[in-house]
Short mmCIF file of C-alpha atoms in Angstrom, two decimals:
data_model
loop_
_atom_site.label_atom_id
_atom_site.label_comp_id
_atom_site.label_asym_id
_atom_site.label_seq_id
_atom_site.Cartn_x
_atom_site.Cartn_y
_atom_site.Cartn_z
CA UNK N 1 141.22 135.57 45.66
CA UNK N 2 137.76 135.66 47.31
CA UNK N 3 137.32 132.77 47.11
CA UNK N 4 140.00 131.57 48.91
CA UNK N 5 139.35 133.87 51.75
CA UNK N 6 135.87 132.59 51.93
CA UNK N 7 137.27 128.87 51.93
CA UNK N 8 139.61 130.05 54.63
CA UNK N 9 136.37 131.87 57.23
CA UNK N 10 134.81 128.87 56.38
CA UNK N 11 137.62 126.18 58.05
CA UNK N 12 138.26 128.89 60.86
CA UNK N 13 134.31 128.35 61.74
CA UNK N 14 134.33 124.60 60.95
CA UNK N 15 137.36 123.60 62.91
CA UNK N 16 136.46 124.86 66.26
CA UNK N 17 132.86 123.79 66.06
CA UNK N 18 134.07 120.16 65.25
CA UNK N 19 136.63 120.79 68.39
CA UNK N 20 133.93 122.20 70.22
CA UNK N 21 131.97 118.53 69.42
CA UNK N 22 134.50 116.78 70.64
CA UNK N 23 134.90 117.86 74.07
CA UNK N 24 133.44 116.42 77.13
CA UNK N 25 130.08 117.24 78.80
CA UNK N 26 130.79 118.78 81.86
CA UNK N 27 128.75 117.66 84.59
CA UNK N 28 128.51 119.03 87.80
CA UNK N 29 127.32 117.82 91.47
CA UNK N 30 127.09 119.28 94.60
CA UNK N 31 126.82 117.27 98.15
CA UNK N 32 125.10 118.34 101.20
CA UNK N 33 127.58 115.81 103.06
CA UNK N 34 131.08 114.38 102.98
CA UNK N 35 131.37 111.53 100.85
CA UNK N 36 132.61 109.47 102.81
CA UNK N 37 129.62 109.66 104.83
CA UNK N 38 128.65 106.27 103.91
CA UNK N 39 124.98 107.63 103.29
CA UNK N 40 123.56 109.96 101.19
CA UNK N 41 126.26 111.53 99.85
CA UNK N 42 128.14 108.29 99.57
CA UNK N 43 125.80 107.15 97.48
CA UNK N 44 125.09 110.10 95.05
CA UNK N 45 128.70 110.11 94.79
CA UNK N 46 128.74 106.67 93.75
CA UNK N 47 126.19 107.10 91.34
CA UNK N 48 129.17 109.86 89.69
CA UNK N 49 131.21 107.61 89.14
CA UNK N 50 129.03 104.98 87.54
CA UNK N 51 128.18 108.06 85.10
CA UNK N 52 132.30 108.22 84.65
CA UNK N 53 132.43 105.02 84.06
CA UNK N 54 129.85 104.57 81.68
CA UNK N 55 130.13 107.55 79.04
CA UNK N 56 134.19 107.47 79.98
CA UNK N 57 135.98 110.15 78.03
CA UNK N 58 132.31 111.72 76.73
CA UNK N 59 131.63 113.37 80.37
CA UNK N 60 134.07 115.63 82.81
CA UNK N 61 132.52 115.21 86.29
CA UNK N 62 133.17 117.36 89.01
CA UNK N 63 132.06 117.32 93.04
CA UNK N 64 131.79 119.66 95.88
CA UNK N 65 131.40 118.18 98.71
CA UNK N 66 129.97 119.31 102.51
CA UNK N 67 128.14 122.58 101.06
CA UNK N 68 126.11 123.99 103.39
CA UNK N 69 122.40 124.54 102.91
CA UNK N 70 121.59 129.01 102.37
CA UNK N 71 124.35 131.51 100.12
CA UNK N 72 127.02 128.78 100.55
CA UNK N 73 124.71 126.58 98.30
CA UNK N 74 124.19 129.29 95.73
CA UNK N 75 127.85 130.31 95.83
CA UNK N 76 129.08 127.20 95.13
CA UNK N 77 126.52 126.04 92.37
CA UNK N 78 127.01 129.43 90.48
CA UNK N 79 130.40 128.72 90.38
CA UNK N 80 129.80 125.35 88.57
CA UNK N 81 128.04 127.33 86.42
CA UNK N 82 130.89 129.91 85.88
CA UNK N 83 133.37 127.04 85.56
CA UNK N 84 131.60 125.32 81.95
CA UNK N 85 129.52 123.02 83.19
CA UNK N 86 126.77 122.23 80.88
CA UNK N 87 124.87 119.45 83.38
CA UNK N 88 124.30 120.58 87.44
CA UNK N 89 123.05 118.10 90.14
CA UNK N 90 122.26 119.53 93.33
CA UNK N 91 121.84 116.98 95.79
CA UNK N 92 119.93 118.31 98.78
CA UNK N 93 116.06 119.80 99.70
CA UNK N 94 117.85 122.78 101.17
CA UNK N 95 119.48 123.62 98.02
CA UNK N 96 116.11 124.46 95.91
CA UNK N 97 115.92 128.09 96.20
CA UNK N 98 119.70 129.17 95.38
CA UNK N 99 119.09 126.18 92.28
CA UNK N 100 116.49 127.66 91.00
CA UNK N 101 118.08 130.91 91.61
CA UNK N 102 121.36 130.23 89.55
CA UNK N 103 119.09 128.08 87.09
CA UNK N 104 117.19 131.42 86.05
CA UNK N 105 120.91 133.34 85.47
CA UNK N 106 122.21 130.63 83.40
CA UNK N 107 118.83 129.45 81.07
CA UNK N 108 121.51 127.39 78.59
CA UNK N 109 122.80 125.38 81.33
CA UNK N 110 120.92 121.99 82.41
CA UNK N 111 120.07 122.14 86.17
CA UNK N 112 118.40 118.91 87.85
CA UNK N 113 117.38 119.13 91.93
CA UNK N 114 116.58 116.41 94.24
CA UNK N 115 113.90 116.44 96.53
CA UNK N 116 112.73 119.73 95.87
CA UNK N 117 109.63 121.08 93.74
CA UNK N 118 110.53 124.10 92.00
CA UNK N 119 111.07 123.46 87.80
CA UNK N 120 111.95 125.58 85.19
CA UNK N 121 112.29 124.95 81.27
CA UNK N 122 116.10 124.62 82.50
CA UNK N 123 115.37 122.71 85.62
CA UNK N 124 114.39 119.49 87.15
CA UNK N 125 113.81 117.74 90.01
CA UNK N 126 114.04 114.17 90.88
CA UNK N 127 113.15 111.61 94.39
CA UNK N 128 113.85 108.41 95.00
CA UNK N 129 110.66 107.08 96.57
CA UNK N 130 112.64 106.67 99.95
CA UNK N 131 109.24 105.90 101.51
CA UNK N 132 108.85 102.75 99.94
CA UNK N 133 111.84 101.52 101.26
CA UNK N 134 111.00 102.71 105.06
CA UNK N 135 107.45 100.94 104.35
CA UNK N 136 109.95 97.59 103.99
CA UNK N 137 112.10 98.50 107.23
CA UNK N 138 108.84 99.46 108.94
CA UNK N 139 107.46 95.59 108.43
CA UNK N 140 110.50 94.32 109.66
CA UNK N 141 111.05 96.66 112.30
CA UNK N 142 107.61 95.52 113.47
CA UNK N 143 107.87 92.09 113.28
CA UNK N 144 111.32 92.09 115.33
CA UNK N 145 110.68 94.10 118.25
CA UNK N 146 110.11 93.18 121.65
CA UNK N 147 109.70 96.11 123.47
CA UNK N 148 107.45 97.67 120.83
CA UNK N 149 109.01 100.57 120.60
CA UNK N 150 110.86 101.67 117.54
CA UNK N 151 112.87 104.85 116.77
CA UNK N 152 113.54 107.18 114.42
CA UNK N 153 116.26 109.88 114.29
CA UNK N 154 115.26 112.63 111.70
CA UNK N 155 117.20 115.48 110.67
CA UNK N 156 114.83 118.10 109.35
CA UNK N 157 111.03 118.20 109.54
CA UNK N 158 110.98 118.40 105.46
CA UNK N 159 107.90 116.87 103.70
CA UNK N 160 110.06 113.73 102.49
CA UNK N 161 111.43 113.14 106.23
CA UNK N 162 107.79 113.80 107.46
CA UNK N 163 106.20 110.66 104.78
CA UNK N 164 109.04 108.58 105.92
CA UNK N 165 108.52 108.75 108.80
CA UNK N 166 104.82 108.16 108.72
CA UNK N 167 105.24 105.16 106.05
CA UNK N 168 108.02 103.53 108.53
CA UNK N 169 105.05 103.58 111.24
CA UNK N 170 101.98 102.45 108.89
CA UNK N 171 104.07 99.47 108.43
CA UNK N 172 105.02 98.53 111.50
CA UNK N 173 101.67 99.16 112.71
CA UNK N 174 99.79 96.75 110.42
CA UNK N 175 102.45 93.84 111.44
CA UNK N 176 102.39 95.17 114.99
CA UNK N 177 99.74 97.35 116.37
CA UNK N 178 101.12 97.72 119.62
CA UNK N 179 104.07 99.14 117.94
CA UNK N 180 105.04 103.20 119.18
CA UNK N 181 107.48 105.12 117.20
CA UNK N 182 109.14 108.00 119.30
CA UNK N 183 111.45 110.79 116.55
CA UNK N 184 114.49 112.27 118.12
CA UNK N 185 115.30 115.34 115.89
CA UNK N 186 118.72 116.31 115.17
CA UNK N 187 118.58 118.94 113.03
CA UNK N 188 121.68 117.77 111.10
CA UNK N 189 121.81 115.38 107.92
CA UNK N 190 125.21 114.50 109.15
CA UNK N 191 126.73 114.76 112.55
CA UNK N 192 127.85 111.08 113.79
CA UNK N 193 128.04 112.55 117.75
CA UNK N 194 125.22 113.48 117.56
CA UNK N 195 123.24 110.54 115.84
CA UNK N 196 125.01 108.34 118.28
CA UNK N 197 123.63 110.21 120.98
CA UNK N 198 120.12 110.48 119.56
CA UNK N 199 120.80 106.76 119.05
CA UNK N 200 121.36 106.23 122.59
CA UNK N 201 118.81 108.30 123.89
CA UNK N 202 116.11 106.32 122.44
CA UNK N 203 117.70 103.12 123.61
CA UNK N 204 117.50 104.56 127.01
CA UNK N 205 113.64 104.96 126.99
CA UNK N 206 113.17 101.28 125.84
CA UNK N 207 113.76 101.35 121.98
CA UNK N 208 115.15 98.26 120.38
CA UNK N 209 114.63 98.83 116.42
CA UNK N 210 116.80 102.12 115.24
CA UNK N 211 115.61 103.61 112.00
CA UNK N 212 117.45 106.77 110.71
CA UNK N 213 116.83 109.59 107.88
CA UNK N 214 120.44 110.92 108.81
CA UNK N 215 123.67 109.82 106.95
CA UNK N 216 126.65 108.78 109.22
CA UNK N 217 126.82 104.79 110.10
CA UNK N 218 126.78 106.02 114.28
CA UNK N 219 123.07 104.86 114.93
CA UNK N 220 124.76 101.29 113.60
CA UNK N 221 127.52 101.27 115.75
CA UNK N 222 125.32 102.26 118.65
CA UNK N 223 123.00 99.63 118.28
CA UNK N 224 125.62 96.90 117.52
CA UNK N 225 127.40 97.87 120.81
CA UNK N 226 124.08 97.56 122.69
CA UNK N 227 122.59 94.44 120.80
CA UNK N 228 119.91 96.23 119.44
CA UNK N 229 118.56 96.18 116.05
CA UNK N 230 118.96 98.92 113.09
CA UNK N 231 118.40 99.82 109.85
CA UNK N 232 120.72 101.16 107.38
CA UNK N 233 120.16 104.84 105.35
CA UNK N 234 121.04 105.49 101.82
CA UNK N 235 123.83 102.56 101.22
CA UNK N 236 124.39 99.33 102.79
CA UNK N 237 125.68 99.48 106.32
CA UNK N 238 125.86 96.22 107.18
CA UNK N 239 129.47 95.97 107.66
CA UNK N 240 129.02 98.66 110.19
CA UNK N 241 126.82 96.47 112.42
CA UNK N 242 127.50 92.42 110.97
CA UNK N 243 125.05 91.67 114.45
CA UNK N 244 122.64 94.73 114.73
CA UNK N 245 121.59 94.92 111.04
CA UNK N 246 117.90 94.55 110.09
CA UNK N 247 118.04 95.33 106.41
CA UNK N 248 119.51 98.38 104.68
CA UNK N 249 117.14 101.11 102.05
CA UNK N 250 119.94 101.93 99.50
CA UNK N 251 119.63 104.60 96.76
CA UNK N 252 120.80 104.05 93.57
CA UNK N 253 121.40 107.05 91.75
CA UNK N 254 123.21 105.55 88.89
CA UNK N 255 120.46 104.71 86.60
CA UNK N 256 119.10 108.35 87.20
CA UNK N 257 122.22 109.74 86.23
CA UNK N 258 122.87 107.97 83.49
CA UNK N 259 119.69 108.41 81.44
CA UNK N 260 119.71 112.11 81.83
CA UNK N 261 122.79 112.76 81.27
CA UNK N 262 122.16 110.64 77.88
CA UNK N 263 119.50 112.99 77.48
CA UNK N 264 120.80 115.72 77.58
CA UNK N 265 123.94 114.82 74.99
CA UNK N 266 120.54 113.58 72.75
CA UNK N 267 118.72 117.32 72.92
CA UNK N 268 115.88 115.31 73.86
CA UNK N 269 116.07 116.28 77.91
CA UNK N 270 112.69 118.24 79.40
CA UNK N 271 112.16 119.59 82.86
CA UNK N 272 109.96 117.29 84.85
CA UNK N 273 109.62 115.52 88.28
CA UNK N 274 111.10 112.25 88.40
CA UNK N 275 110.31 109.78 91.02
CA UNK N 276 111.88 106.43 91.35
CA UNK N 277 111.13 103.36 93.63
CA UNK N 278 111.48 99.85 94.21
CA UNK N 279 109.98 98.90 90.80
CA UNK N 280 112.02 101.25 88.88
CA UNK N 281 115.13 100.04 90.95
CA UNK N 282 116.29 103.45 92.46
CA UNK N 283 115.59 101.99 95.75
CA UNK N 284 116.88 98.28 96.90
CA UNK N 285 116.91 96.63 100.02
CA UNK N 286 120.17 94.99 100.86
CA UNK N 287 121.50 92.63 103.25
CA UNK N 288 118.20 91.72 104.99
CA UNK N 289 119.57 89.82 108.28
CA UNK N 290 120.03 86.19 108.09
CA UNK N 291 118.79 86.37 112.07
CA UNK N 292 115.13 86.77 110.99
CA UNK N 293 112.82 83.52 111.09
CA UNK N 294 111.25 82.23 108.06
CA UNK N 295 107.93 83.24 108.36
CA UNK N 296 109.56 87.35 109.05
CA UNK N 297 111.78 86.92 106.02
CA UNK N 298 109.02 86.10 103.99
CA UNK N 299 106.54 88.70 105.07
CA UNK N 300 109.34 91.19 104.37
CA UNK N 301 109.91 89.86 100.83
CA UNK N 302 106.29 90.07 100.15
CA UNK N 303 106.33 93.51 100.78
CA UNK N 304 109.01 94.28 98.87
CA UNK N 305 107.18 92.35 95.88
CA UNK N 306 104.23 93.92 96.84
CA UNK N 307 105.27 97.67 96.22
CA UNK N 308 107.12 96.38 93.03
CA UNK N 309 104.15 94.73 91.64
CA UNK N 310 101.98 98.32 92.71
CA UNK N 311 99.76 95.74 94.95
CA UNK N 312 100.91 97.34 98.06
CA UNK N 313 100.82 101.36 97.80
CA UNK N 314 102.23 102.59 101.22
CA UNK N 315 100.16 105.73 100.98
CA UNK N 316 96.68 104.08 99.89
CA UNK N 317 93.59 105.03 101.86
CA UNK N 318 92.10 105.71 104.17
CA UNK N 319 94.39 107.62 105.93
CA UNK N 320 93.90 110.16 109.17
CA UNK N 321 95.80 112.18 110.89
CA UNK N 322 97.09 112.66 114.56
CA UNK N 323 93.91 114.77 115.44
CA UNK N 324 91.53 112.48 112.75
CA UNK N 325 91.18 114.29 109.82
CA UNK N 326 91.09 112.03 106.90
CA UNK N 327 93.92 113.24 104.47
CA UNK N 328 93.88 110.44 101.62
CA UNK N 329 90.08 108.62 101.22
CA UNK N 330 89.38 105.09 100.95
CA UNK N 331 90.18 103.77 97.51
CA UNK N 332 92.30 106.83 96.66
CA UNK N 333 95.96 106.99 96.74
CA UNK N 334 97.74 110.07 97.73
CA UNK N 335 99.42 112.19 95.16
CA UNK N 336 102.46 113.36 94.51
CA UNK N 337 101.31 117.02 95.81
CA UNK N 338 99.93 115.55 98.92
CA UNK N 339 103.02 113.53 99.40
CA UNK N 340 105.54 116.65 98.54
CA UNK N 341 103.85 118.85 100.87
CA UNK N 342 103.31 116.79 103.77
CA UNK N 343 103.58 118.24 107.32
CA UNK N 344 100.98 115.86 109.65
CA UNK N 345 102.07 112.79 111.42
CA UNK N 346 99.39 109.67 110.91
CA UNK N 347 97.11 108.81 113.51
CA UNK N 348 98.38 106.93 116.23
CA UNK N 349 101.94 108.58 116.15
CA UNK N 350 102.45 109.76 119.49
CA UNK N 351 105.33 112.03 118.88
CA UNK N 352 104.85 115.87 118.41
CA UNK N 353 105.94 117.98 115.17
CA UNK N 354 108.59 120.22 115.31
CA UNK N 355 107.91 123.79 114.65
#
């Protein structure tokens, strides 16, 4: 007889765990903007569903879109965390503290931040090398203007906007040096009014090349309307602007997604800081315009296989600063902690920081 209540604890324990084994991972995100923002959110969004579609009925995704950046952030991700979800993504730089927060209250939960620099044993961060692909619109941007003057509409003044924004002029410079690069800051990562008027304001003082590190497709629009040039942010917005459109720098989360999540299901997932580019194929450059000569196409293409190949490293010395410090030596290469703490614009940059 106890024997038979042994065999029958045993298949109560058994069943459930092979249940439990059976049942999706659950896998979390959280978006700073709408998805249909055709940018940044777009794109991690579309980098979802490629994990959906890959691992089919092995994953559960969920979304929350247009979270704001403070206790809304840390509301919503604890929730995830409540609700079973055994993977997080939090999508945003302002999101770092209430993820790393939540990460510490939930230490069996898998937690993975991008742009930020805070880890845990339970949490990760991860960057697409967005600078490398404003070092490619910054070549192009150079080599097309005619009123040297190029600009940039920048949402917060955030190491990663900061290195973008110095990369984009670098490059521009070195095909150009008469190039200037004036920064309208919005203080937004998605507000198509006022993008489109940051847009136009720059086109007013002379500006012919838009580049943006803001999500909506208005700076494309703007510059279509007014025959100017621009470049697209996060996907390809081409289709936005068929005349105005230089190139596009699209993210491709995807790959990203799909290798941790594979990691995780494995047990073989660690907290570290992941940084794709061009080479690794987190960053592409889409729909370069068919308008450019033959001689600008190809100096654009060999800087794209220049950064793939490691020949050209955007943040290679010597580099100064707007009052002529040197900040990265000849023959070094900034690091990572240089680059993810960055808050000086290069020499030559004529614009002023933010405070």
């Amino acid at each position: 007889m106890r024997f038979f209540k042994k065999l029958a604890v045993l298949a109560a324990l058994v069943i459930p765990m092979h249940a439990l084994a059976e049942d999706p991972l659950k896998v979390g995100f959280v978006y700073v903007g709408p998805i249909g923002d055709h940018g940044w959110s777009y794109q991690h969004d579309q980098g979802r569903k490629a994990l959906e579609e890959h691992f089919g009925d092995k994953v559960q995704t969920t979304y929350v879109e247009n979270v704001s950046e403070g206790a809304d952030a840390e509301r919503t991700i604890r929730r995830l965390a409540q609700a079973g979800n055994d993977v997080i993504f939090t999508t945003s730089f302002g999101f770092m503290n209430a993820t790393a927060r939540v990460a510490k209250e939930y230490p069996d939960k898998t937690f993975l931040h991008a742009t930020g620099y805070k880890r845990a044993e339970n949490l990760g961060t991860y960057l697409a090398v967005t600078y490398e692909g404003r070092y490619v619109s910054g070549t192009a941007a150079g080599l097309v203007t005619e009123s040297n003057k190029i600009g940039y509409i920048a949402s917060f003044p955030i190491p990663e906007v900061i290195r973008d924004i110095n990369a984009t002029f670098m490059a521009a410079r070195k095909v150009n040096p008469d190039v200037e690069l004036k920064v309208v800051w919005v203080s937004t990562w998605f507000d198509p009014a006022k993008e489109a008027d940051a847009a136009n304001t720059l086109m007013d003082q002379g500006v012919d090349v838009i580049v943006q590190h803001t999500d909506s497709p208005a700076a494309m629009l703007a510059a279509e309307k007014r025959g100017k040039w621009a470049v697209g942010q996060a996907s390809d917005m081409s289709h936005f602007g068929p005349h105005a459109h230089l190139l596009s720098v699209v993210d491709d989360w995807a790959p990203y997604y799909i290798e941790t999540v594979q990691d995780v299901m494995d047990g073989t997932w660690e907290s570290e800081d992941t940084w794709g580019g061009i080479a690794e194929g987190d960053i592409k450059i889409a729909s370069i315009s068919d308008r450019l000569s033959d001689e600008q196409r190809a100096k654009v293409d060999s800087v794209i296989e220049g950064i793939r190949s490691g020949e050209i490293q955007p943040y290679a010395g010597p580099i100064y600063d707007q009052d002529g410090t040197l900040r990265v030596k000849e023959g070094e290469v900034a690091t990572h902690e240089q680059l993810t703490s960055m808050d000086w614009y290069v020499q030559g940059m004529t614009a002023t920081m933010p405070n």
